[in-house]
Amino acid sequence: MLHAITNIQYEDLAVSSGIFILKLIVIFIIYSIVKKVGHSIIHTAFNNFAKRNEMSKYRAKTLETLMNSIFAYTLIFIVFVAVFGLFGLDIRGLLAGAGIVGLAIGFGAKDLVSDIVTGFFILLEKQIDVGDYITTGSFSGIVEEVELRTTRVRGFDGTLHYIPNRLITSVSNHSRGNMRALVDIQIPSSPEVENALEIIKEECQKLANKIPHLLEEPKVLVVQSGDSDDLSLRILAKTENLKKWSVENALYDRLKRRLKEEGIEIPEKSSEDHPDVDFEV
């Protein structure tokens, strides 16, 4: 036993170990460089597509996210193959074994496969893009990323929802075309209640060219009539995509200020009915 130990060439072992570690370091340095350069190339390419108007900036951002995801998975696989090669393993046998194992676990990973396939169809059919305001299932918000397995949606309360693509069976996309701003105002009973409607109509005509992202003159409707003398009004206006919230805020604030100048107070809007959000991607 002692003789076997003394026969170990410690110097050769140290050199071999050092070379092995050096190769590992080189592999991971190359991996880091290729990853950074690859992401940069993908980002530049899709930015150029958007600048040349070959696709919208939101579509470009969506496809850029997907390509980054595919590139990252491919690069990780190549690194694993290279590392296994350092151990002297037969790569062909490894890939054959991986195929068998993959087939065996494929039945248990059908949800993963379903996520990927559904994700490709979502992108192929252009159902959603990064920056779109969507509703799917019980989730509503702005799409931040569309990846191979999941779609990330930022809710209006700031929550980031990770939704498996297979669960996106139906989508309501609110961002295709213009949007509609809606403001409800309850005018309390007062001696001036009959004039409130005319005041609001006059103010809406003035605001048509003053509020950014407003595409037409707001329309004023009487939406209900009760036993009291209160006046219930609904203001409707067409806005640019994803600008409905800022327009609603501006309409409400300016109408409230004008009515206050005329001596008419209106109730405060709740944060849920009157959200202070204006998304930019």
PDB file of N, CA and C in Angstrom, residues 183-188 190 192-204 206-207 220 231-235 250-269:
ATOM      1  N   VAL A 183     -64.765  58.300 -18.255  1.00  0.00           N
ATOM      2  CA  VAL A 183     -64.793  58.977 -16.955  1.00  0.00           C
ATOM      3  C   VAL A 183     -66.247  59.167 -16.542  1.00  0.00           C
ATOM      4  N   ASP A 184     -66.600  58.662 -15.369  1.00  0.00           N
ATOM      5  CA  ASP A 184     -67.939  58.857 -14.809  1.00  0.00           C
ATOM      6  C   ASP A 184     -67.874  59.944 -13.745  1.00  0.00           C
ATOM      7  N   ILE A 185     -68.800  60.885 -13.821  1.00  0.00           N
ATOM      8  CA  ILE A 185     -68.854  61.988 -12.862  1.00  0.00           C
ATOM      9  C   ILE A 185     -70.266  62.087 -12.301  1.00  0.00           C
ATOM     10  N   GLN A 186     -70.353  62.095 -10.982  1.00  0.00           N
ATOM     11  CA  GLN A 186     -71.629  62.243 -10.295  1.00  0.00           C
ATOM     12  C   GLN A 186     -71.745  63.689  -9.806  1.00  0.00           C
ATOM     13  N   ILE A 187     -72.714  64.414 -10.333  1.00  0.00           N
ATOM     14  CA  ILE A 187     -72.923  65.807  -9.941  1.00  0.00           C
ATOM     15  C   ILE A 187     -73.962  65.845  -8.820  1.00  0.00           C
ATOM     16  N   PRO A 188     -73.557  66.223  -7.599  1.00  0.00           N
ATOM     17  CA  PRO A 188     -74.521  66.269  -6.489  1.00  0.00           C
ATOM     18  C   PRO A 188     -75.605  67.312  -6.737  1.00  0.00           C
ATOM     19  N   SER A 190     -77.664  70.437  -6.528  1.00  0.00           N
ATOM     20  CA  SER A 190     -77.326  71.806  -6.159  1.00  0.00           C
ATOM     21  C   SER A 190     -78.140  72.748  -7.029  1.00  0.00           C
ATOM     22  N   GLU A 192     -77.101  74.731  -9.111  1.00  0.00           N
ATOM     23  CA  GLU A 192     -76.483  74.862 -10.411  1.00  0.00           C
ATOM     24  C   GLU A 192     -76.452  73.556 -11.202  1.00  0.00           C
ATOM     25  N   VAL A 193     -77.192  72.530 -10.713  1.00  0.00           N
ATOM     26  CA  VAL A 193     -77.064  71.226 -11.346  1.00  0.00           C
ATOM     27  C   VAL A 193     -77.490  71.249 -12.818  1.00  0.00           C
ATOM     28  N   GLU A 194     -78.444  72.115 -13.161  1.00  0.00           N
ATOM     29  CA  GLU A 194     -78.894  72.163 -14.557  1.00  0.00           C
ATOM     30  C   GLU A 194     -77.824  72.747 -15.478  1.00  0.00           C
ATOM     31  N   ASN A 195     -76.942  73.581 -14.897  1.00  0.00           N
ATOM     32  CA  ASN A 195     -75.887  74.189 -15.713  1.00  0.00           C
ATOM     33  C   ASN A 195     -74.646  73.301 -15.829  1.00  0.00           C
ATOM     34  N   ALA A 196     -74.546  72.267 -14.950  1.00  0.00           N
ATOM     35  CA  ALA A 196     -73.335  71.445 -14.904  1.00  0.00           C
ATOM     36  C   ALA A 196     -73.083  70.752 -16.242  1.00  0.00           C
ATOM     37  N   LEU A 197     -74.158  70.259 -16.860  1.00  0.00           N
ATOM     38  CA  LEU A 197     -74.007  69.548 -18.128  1.00  0.00           C
ATOM     39  C   LEU A 197     -73.432  70.473 -19.203  1.00  0.00           C
ATOM     40  N   GLU A 198     -73.939  71.689 -19.283  1.00  0.00           N
ATOM     41  CA  GLU A 198     -73.439  72.637 -20.276  1.00  0.00           C
ATOM     42  C   GLU A 198     -71.994  73.043 -19.993  1.00  0.00           C
ATOM     43  N   ILE A 199     -71.662  73.178 -18.704  1.00  0.00           N
ATOM     44  CA  ILE A 199     -70.292  73.534 -18.325  1.00  0.00           C
ATOM     45  C   ILE A 199     -69.318  72.444 -18.760  1.00  0.00           C
ATOM     46  N   ILE A 200     -69.690  71.173 -18.524  1.00  0.00           N
ATOM     47  CA  ILE A 200     -68.817  70.050 -18.869  1.00  0.00           C
ATOM     48  C   ILE A 200     -68.681  69.929 -20.387  1.00  0.00           C
ATOM     49  N   LYS A 201     -69.778  70.114 -21.126  1.00  0.00           N
ATOM     50  CA  LYS A 201     -69.701  70.048 -22.580  1.00  0.00           C
ATOM     51  C   LYS A 201     -68.781  71.139 -23.127  1.00  0.00           C
ATOM     52  N   GLU A 202     -68.930  72.334 -22.580  1.00  0.00           N
ATOM     53  CA  GLU A 202     -68.081  73.447 -23.020  1.00  0.00           C
ATOM     54  C   GLU A 202     -66.614  73.170 -22.734  1.00  0.00           C
ATOM     55  N   GLU A 203     -66.326  72.608 -21.549  1.00  0.00           N
ATOM     56  CA  GLU A 203     -64.939  72.311 -21.180  1.00  0.00           C
ATOM     57  C   GLU A 203     -64.365  71.199 -22.047  1.00  0.00           C
ATOM     58  N   CYS A 204     -65.167  70.201 -22.375  1.00  0.00           N
ATOM     59  CA  CYS A 204     -64.691  69.106 -23.229  1.00  0.00           C
ATOM     60  C   CYS A 204     -64.305  69.611 -24.612  1.00  0.00           C
ATOM     61  N   LYS A 206     -63.068  72.525 -25.241  1.00  0.00           N
ATOM     62  CA  LYS A 206     -61.794  73.219 -25.081  1.00  0.00           C
ATOM     63  C   LYS A 206     -60.630  72.245 -24.919  1.00  0.00           C
ATOM     64  N   LEU A 207     -60.920  71.113 -24.268  1.00  0.00           N
ATOM     65  CA  LEU A 207     -59.839  70.168 -23.965  1.00  0.00           C
ATOM     66  C   LEU A 207     -59.460  69.289 -25.142  1.00  0.00           C
ATOM     67  N   VAL A 220     -70.150  63.631 -24.104  1.00  0.00           N
ATOM     68  CA  VAL A 220     -70.766  63.644 -22.782  1.00  0.00           C
ATOM     69  C   VAL A 220     -72.148  63.011 -22.874  1.00  0.00           C
ATOM     70  N   LEU A 231     -77.035  64.465 -10.995  1.00  0.00           N
ATOM     71  CA  LEU A 231     -76.811  64.279 -12.419  1.00  0.00           C
ATOM     72  C   LEU A 231     -75.636  63.317 -12.610  1.00  0.00           C
ATOM     73  N   SER A 232     -75.864  62.203 -13.309  1.00  0.00           N
ATOM     74  CA  SER A 232     -74.809  61.228 -13.564  1.00  0.00           C
ATOM     75  C   SER A 232     -74.367  61.341 -15.020  1.00  0.00           C
ATOM     76  N   LEU A 233     -73.074  61.621 -15.212  1.00  0.00           N
ATOM     77  CA  LEU A 233     -72.545  61.841 -16.552  1.00  0.00           C
ATOM     78  C   LEU A 233     -71.429  60.852 -16.854  1.00  0.00           C
ATOM     79  N   ARG A 234     -71.330  60.498 -18.130  1.00  0.00           N
ATOM     80  CA  ARG A 234     -70.231  59.648 -18.600  1.00  0.00           C
ATOM     81  C   ARG A 234     -69.551  60.344 -19.765  1.00  0.00           C
ATOM     82  N   ILE A 235     -68.222  60.533 -19.627  1.00  0.00           N
ATOM     83  CA  ILE A 235     -67.431  61.179 -20.676  1.00  0.00           C
ATOM     84  C   ILE A 235     -66.640  60.110 -21.405  1.00  0.00           C
ATOM     85  N   ALA A 250     -56.332  63.141 -16.816  1.00  0.00           N
ATOM     86  CA  ALA A 250     -56.339  64.547 -17.212  1.00  0.00           C
ATOM     87  C   ALA A 250     -57.764  65.072 -17.342  1.00  0.00           C
ATOM     88  N   LEU A 251     -58.649  64.292 -17.962  1.00  0.00           N
ATOM     89  CA  LEU A 251     -60.041  64.713 -18.104  1.00  0.00           C
ATOM     90  C   LEU A 251     -60.701  64.937 -16.749  1.00  0.00           C
ATOM     91  N   TYR A 252     -60.538  63.953 -15.867  1.00  0.00           N
ATOM     92  CA  TYR A 252     -61.184  64.049 -14.558  1.00  0.00           C
ATOM     93  C   TYR A 252     -60.658  65.255 -13.777  1.00  0.00           C
ATOM     94  N   ASP A 253     -59.328  65.419 -13.744  1.00  0.00           N
ATOM     95  CA  ASP A 253     -58.740  66.509 -12.956  1.00  0.00           C
ATOM     96  C   ASP A 253     -59.172  67.879 -13.479  1.00  0.00           C
ATOM     97  N   ARG A 254     -59.188  68.037 -14.808  1.00  0.00           N
ATOM     98  CA  ARG A 254     -59.523  69.347 -15.366  1.00  0.00           C
ATOM     99  C   ARG A 254     -61.009  69.646 -15.236  1.00  0.00           C
ATOM    100  N   LEU A 255     -61.859  68.649 -15.404  1.00  0.00           N
ATOM    101  CA  LEU A 255     -63.298  68.865 -15.231  1.00  0.00           C
ATOM    102  C   LEU A 255     -63.631  69.156 -13.774  1.00  0.00           C
ATOM    103  N   LYS A 256     -62.959  68.451 -12.863  1.00  0.00           N
ATOM    104  CA  LYS A 256     -63.196  68.693 -11.445  1.00  0.00           C
ATOM    105  C   LYS A 256     -62.796  70.118 -11.071  1.00  0.00           C
ATOM    106  N   ARG A 257     -61.650  70.586 -11.600  1.00  0.00           N
ATOM    107  CA  ARG A 257     -61.182  71.933 -11.289  1.00  0.00           C
ATOM    108  C   ARG A 257     -62.140  72.992 -11.852  1.00  0.00           C
ATOM    109  N   ARG A 258     -62.640  72.750 -13.080  1.00  0.00           N
ATOM    110  CA  ARG A 258     -63.564  73.726 -13.685  1.00  0.00           C
ATOM    111  C   ARG A 258     -64.877  73.761 -12.903  1.00  0.00           C
ATOM    112  N   LEU A 259     -65.395  72.614 -12.515  1.00  0.00           N
ATOM    113  CA  LEU A 259     -66.640  72.588 -11.751  1.00  0.00           C
ATOM    114  C   LEU A 259     -66.472  73.253 -10.394  1.00  0.00           C
ATOM    115  N   LYS A 260     -65.303  73.065  -9.794  1.00  0.00           N
ATOM    116  CA  LYS A 260     -65.038  73.696  -8.498  1.00  0.00           C
ATOM    117  C   LYS A 260     -65.035  75.215  -8.641  1.00  0.00           C
ATOM    118  N   GLU A 261     -64.492  75.702  -9.761  1.00  0.00           N
ATOM    119  CA  GLU A 261     -64.500  77.144 -10.010  1.00  0.00           C
ATOM    120  C   GLU A 261     -65.926  77.679 -10.125  1.00  0.00           C
ATOM    121  N   GLU A 262     -66.844  76.798 -10.572  1.00  0.00           N
ATOM    122  CA  GLU A 262     -68.246  77.200 -10.704  1.00  0.00           C
ATOM    123  C   GLU A 262     -69.029  76.919  -9.426  1.00  0.00           C
ATOM    124  N   GLY A 263     -68.336  76.486  -8.379  1.00  0.00           N
ATOM    125  CA  GLY A 263     -68.992  76.230  -7.102  1.00  0.00           C
ATOM    126  C   GLY A 263     -69.658  74.880  -6.990  1.00  0.00           C
ATOM    127  N   ILE A 264     -69.264  73.937  -7.855  1.00  0.00           N
ATOM    128  CA  ILE A 264     -69.860  72.591  -7.831  1.00  0.00           C
ATOM    129  C   ILE A 264     -68.791  71.586  -7.429  1.00  0.00           C
ATOM    130  N   GLU A 265     -68.997  70.910  -6.318  1.00  0.00           N
ATOM    131  CA  GLU A 265     -68.056  69.898  -5.839  1.00  0.00           C
ATOM    132  C   GLU A 265     -68.515  68.522  -6.291  1.00  0.00           C
ATOM    133  N   ILE A 266     -67.573  67.686  -6.733  1.00  0.00           N
ATOM    134  CA  ILE A 266     -67.889  66.305  -7.121  1.00  0.00           C
ATOM    135  C   ILE A 266     -67.079  65.346  -6.247  1.00  0.00           C
ATOM    136  N   PRO A 267     -67.601  64.114  -6.040  1.00  0.00           N
ATOM    137  CA  PRO A 267     -66.890  63.154  -5.177  1.00  0.00           C
ATOM    138  C   PRO A 267     -65.528  62.780  -5.745  1.00  0.00           C
ATOM    139  N   GLU A 268     -64.617  62.427  -4.850  1.00  0.00           N
ATOM    140  CA  GLU A 268     -63.303  61.945  -5.266  1.00  0.00           C
ATOM    141  C   GLU A 268     -63.434  60.573  -5.892  1.00  0.00           C
ATOM    142  N   LYS A 269     -62.629  60.330  -6.894  1.00  0.00           N
ATOM    143  CA  LYS A 269     -62.571  58.999  -7.512  1.00  0.00           C
ATOM    144  C   LYS A 269     -61.712  58.092  -6.664  1.00  0.00           C
TER     145      LYS A 269
END
